[in-house]
PDB file of C-alpha atoms in Angstrom:
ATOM      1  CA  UNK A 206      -2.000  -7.367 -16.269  1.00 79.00           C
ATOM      2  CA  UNK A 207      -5.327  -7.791 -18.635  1.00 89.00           C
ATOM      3  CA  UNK A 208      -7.583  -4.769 -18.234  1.00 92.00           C
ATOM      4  CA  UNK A 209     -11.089  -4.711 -17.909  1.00 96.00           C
ATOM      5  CA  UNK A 210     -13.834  -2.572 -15.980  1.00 96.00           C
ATOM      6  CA  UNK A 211     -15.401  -3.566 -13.090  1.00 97.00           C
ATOM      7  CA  UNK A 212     -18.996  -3.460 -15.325  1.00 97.00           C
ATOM      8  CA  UNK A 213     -17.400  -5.634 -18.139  1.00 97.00           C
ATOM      9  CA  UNK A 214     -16.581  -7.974 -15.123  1.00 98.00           C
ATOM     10  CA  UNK A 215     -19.834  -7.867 -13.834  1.00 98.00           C
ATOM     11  CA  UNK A 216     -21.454  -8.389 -17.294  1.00 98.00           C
ATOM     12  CA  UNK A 217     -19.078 -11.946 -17.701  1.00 98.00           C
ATOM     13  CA  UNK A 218     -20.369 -13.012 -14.166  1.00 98.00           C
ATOM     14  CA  UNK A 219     -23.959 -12.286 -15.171  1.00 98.00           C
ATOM     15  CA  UNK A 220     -23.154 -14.346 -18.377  1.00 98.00           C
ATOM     16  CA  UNK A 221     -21.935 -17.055 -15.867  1.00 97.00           C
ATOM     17  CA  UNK A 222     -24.919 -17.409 -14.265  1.00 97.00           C
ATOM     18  CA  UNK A 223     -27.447 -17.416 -16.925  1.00 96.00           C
ATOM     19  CA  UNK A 224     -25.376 -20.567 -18.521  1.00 95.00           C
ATOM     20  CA  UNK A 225     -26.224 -22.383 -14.871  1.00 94.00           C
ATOM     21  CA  UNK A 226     -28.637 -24.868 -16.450  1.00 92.00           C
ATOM     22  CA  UNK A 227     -32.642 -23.186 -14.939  1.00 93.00           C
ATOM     23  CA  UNK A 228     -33.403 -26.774 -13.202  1.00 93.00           C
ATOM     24  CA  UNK A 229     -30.420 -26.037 -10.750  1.00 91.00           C
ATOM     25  CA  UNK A 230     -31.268 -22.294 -10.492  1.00 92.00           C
ATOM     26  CA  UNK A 231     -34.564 -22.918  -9.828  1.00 93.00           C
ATOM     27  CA  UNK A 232     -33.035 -24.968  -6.205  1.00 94.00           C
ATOM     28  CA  UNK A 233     -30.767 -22.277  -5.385  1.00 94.00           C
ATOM     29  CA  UNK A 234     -32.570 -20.663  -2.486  1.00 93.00           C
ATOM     30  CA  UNK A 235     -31.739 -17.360  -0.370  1.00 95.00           C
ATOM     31  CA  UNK A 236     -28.401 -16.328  -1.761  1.00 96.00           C
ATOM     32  CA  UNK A 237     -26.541 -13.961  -3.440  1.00 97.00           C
ATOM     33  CA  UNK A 238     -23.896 -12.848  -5.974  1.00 98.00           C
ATOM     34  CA  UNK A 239     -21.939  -9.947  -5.671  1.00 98.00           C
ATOM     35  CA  UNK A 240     -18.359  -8.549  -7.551  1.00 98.00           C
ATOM     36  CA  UNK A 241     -15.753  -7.212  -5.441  1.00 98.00           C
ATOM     37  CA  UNK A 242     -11.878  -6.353  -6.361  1.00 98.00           C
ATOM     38  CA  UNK A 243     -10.041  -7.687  -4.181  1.00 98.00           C
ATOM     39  CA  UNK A 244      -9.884 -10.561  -1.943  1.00 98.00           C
ATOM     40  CA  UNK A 245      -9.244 -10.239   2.308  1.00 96.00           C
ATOM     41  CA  UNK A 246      -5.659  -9.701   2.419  1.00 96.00           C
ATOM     42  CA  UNK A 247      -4.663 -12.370   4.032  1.00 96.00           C
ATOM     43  CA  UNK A 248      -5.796 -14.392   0.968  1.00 97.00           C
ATOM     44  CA  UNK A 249      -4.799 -12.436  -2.346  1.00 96.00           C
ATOM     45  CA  UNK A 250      -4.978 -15.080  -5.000  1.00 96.00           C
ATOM     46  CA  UNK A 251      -8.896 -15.919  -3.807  1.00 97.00           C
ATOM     47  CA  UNK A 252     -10.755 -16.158  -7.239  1.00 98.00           C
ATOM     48  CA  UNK A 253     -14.190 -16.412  -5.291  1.00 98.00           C
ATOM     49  CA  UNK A 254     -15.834 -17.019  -1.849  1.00 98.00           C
ATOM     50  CA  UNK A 255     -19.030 -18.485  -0.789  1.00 98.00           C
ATOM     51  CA  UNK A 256     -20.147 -17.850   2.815  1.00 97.00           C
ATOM     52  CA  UNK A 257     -22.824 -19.310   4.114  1.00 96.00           C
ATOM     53  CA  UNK A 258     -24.943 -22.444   5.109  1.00 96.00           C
ATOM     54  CA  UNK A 259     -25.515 -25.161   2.235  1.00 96.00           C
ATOM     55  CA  UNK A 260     -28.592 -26.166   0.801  1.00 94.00           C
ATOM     56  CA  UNK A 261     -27.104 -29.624   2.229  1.00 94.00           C
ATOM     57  CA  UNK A 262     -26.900 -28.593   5.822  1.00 93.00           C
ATOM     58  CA  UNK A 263     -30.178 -26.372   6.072  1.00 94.00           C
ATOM     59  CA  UNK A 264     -32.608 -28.104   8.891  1.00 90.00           C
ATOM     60  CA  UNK A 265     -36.095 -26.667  10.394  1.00 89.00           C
ATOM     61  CA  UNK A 266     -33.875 -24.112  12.071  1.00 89.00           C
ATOM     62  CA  UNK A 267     -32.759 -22.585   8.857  1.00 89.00           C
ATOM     63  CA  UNK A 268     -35.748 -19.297   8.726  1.00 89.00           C
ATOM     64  CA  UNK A 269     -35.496 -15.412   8.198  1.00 89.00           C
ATOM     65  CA  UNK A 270     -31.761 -15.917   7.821  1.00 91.00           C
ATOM     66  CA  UNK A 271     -29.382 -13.277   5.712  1.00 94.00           C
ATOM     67  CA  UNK A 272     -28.691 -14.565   2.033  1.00 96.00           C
ATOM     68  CA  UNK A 273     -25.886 -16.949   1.509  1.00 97.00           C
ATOM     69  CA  UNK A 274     -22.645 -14.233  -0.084  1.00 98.00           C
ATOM     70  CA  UNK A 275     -21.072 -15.716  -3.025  1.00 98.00           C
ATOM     71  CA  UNK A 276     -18.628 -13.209  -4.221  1.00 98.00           C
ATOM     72  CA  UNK A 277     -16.277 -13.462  -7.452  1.00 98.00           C
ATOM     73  CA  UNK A 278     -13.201 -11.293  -7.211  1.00 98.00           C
ATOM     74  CA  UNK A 279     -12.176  -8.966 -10.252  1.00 98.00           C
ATOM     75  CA  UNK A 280      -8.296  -8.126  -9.303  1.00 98.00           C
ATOM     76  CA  UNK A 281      -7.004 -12.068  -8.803  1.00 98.00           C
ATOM     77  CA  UNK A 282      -8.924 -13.113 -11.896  1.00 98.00           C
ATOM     78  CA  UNK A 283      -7.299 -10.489 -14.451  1.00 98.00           C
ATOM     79  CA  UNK A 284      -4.139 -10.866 -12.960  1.00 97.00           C
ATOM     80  CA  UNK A 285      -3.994 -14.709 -13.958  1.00 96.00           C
ATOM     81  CA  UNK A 286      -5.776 -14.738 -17.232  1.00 97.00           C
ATOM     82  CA  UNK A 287      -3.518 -13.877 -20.065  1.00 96.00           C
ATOM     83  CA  UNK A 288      -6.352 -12.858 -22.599  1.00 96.00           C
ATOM     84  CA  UNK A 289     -10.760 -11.649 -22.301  1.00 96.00           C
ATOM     85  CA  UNK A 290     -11.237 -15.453 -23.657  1.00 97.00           C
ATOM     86  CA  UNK A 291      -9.403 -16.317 -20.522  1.00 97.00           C
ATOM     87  CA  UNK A 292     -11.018 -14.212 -18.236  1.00 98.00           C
ATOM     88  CA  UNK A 293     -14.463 -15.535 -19.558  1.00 97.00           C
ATOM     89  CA  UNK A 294     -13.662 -19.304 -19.182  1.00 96.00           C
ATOM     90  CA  UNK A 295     -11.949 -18.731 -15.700  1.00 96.00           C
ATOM     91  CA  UNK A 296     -15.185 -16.684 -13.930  1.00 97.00           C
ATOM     92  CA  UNK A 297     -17.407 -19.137 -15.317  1.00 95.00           C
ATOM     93  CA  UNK A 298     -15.399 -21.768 -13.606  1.00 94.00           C
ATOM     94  CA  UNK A 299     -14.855 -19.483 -10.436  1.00 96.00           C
ATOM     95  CA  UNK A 300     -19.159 -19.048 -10.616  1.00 97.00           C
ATOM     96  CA  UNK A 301     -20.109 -22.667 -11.191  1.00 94.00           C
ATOM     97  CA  UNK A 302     -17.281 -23.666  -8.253  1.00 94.00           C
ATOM     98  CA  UNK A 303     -18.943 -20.988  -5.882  1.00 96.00           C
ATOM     99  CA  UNK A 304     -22.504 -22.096  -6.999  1.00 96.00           C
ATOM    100  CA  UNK A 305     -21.533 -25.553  -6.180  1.00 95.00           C
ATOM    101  CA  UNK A 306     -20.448 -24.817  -2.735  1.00 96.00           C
ATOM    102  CA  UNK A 307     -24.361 -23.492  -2.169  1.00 96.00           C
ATOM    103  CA  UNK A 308     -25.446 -27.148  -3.431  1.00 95.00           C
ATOM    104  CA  UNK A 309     -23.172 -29.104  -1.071  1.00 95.00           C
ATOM    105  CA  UNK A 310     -20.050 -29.730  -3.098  1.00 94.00           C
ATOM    106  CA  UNK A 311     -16.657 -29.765  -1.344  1.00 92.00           C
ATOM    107  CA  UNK A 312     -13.287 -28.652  -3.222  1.00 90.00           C
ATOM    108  CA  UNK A 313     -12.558 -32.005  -2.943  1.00 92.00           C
ATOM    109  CA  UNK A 314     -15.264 -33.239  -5.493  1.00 91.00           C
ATOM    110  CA  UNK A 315     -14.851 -29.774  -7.410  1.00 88.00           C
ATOM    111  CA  UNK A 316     -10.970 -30.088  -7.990  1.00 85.00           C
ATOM    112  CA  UNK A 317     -11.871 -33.743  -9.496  1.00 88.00           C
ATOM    113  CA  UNK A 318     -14.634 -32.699 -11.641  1.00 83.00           C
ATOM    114  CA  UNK A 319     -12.399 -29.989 -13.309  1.00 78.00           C
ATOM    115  CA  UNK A 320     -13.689 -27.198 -11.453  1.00 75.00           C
ATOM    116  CA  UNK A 321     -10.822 -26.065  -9.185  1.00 69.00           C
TER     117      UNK A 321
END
């Protein structure tokens, strides 16, 4: 397995998100990126989760609620990637995926624009 620290990992999902072009960071509202390094058990390959409530599906109720959680996963990652160069193109995929989820985008439309 490809070894890396938790702070390089954190530094490549920083990079991640300043590449997000600033017109769509500018829309993301109330959430959240954090690094963990490991995904629940029950789903060990999990490159990245987003919990919460969509930009899509916010209404008049949607006030003085917790940050939406996006959270990109060090242990899967490293075990798949065979080389750094790897590890940077796959959390930059794993980041824009997750990000997407926060706009509205199902895996459905993610898997066919590349980003699955």
């Amino acid at each position: 397995m490809l070894e890396m620290t938790r702070e390089e990992f954190e530094e490549l999902v920083a990079e991640a998100l300043d590449r997000i072009p600033p017109e769509l960071t500018r829309l993301m509202d109330n959430v959240a990126v954090f690094v963990e390094d490991e995904p629940p058990a029950q789903d060990p390959e999990l490159l990245g989760l987003y919990e919460g409530t969509p930009l899509t599906e916010r209404g008049e109720w949607y006030a003085g609620v917790l940050p939406d959680r996006i959270t990109i996963y060090l242990g899967p990652t490293l075990r798949m990637c065979a080389s750094r160069e790897d590890v940077v193109a796959e959390t930059e995929i794993t980041v824009v995926h997750e990000i997407a989820h926060h706009f509205g985008i199902d895996d459905a439309r993610l898997h066919a624009l590349g980003y699955g």
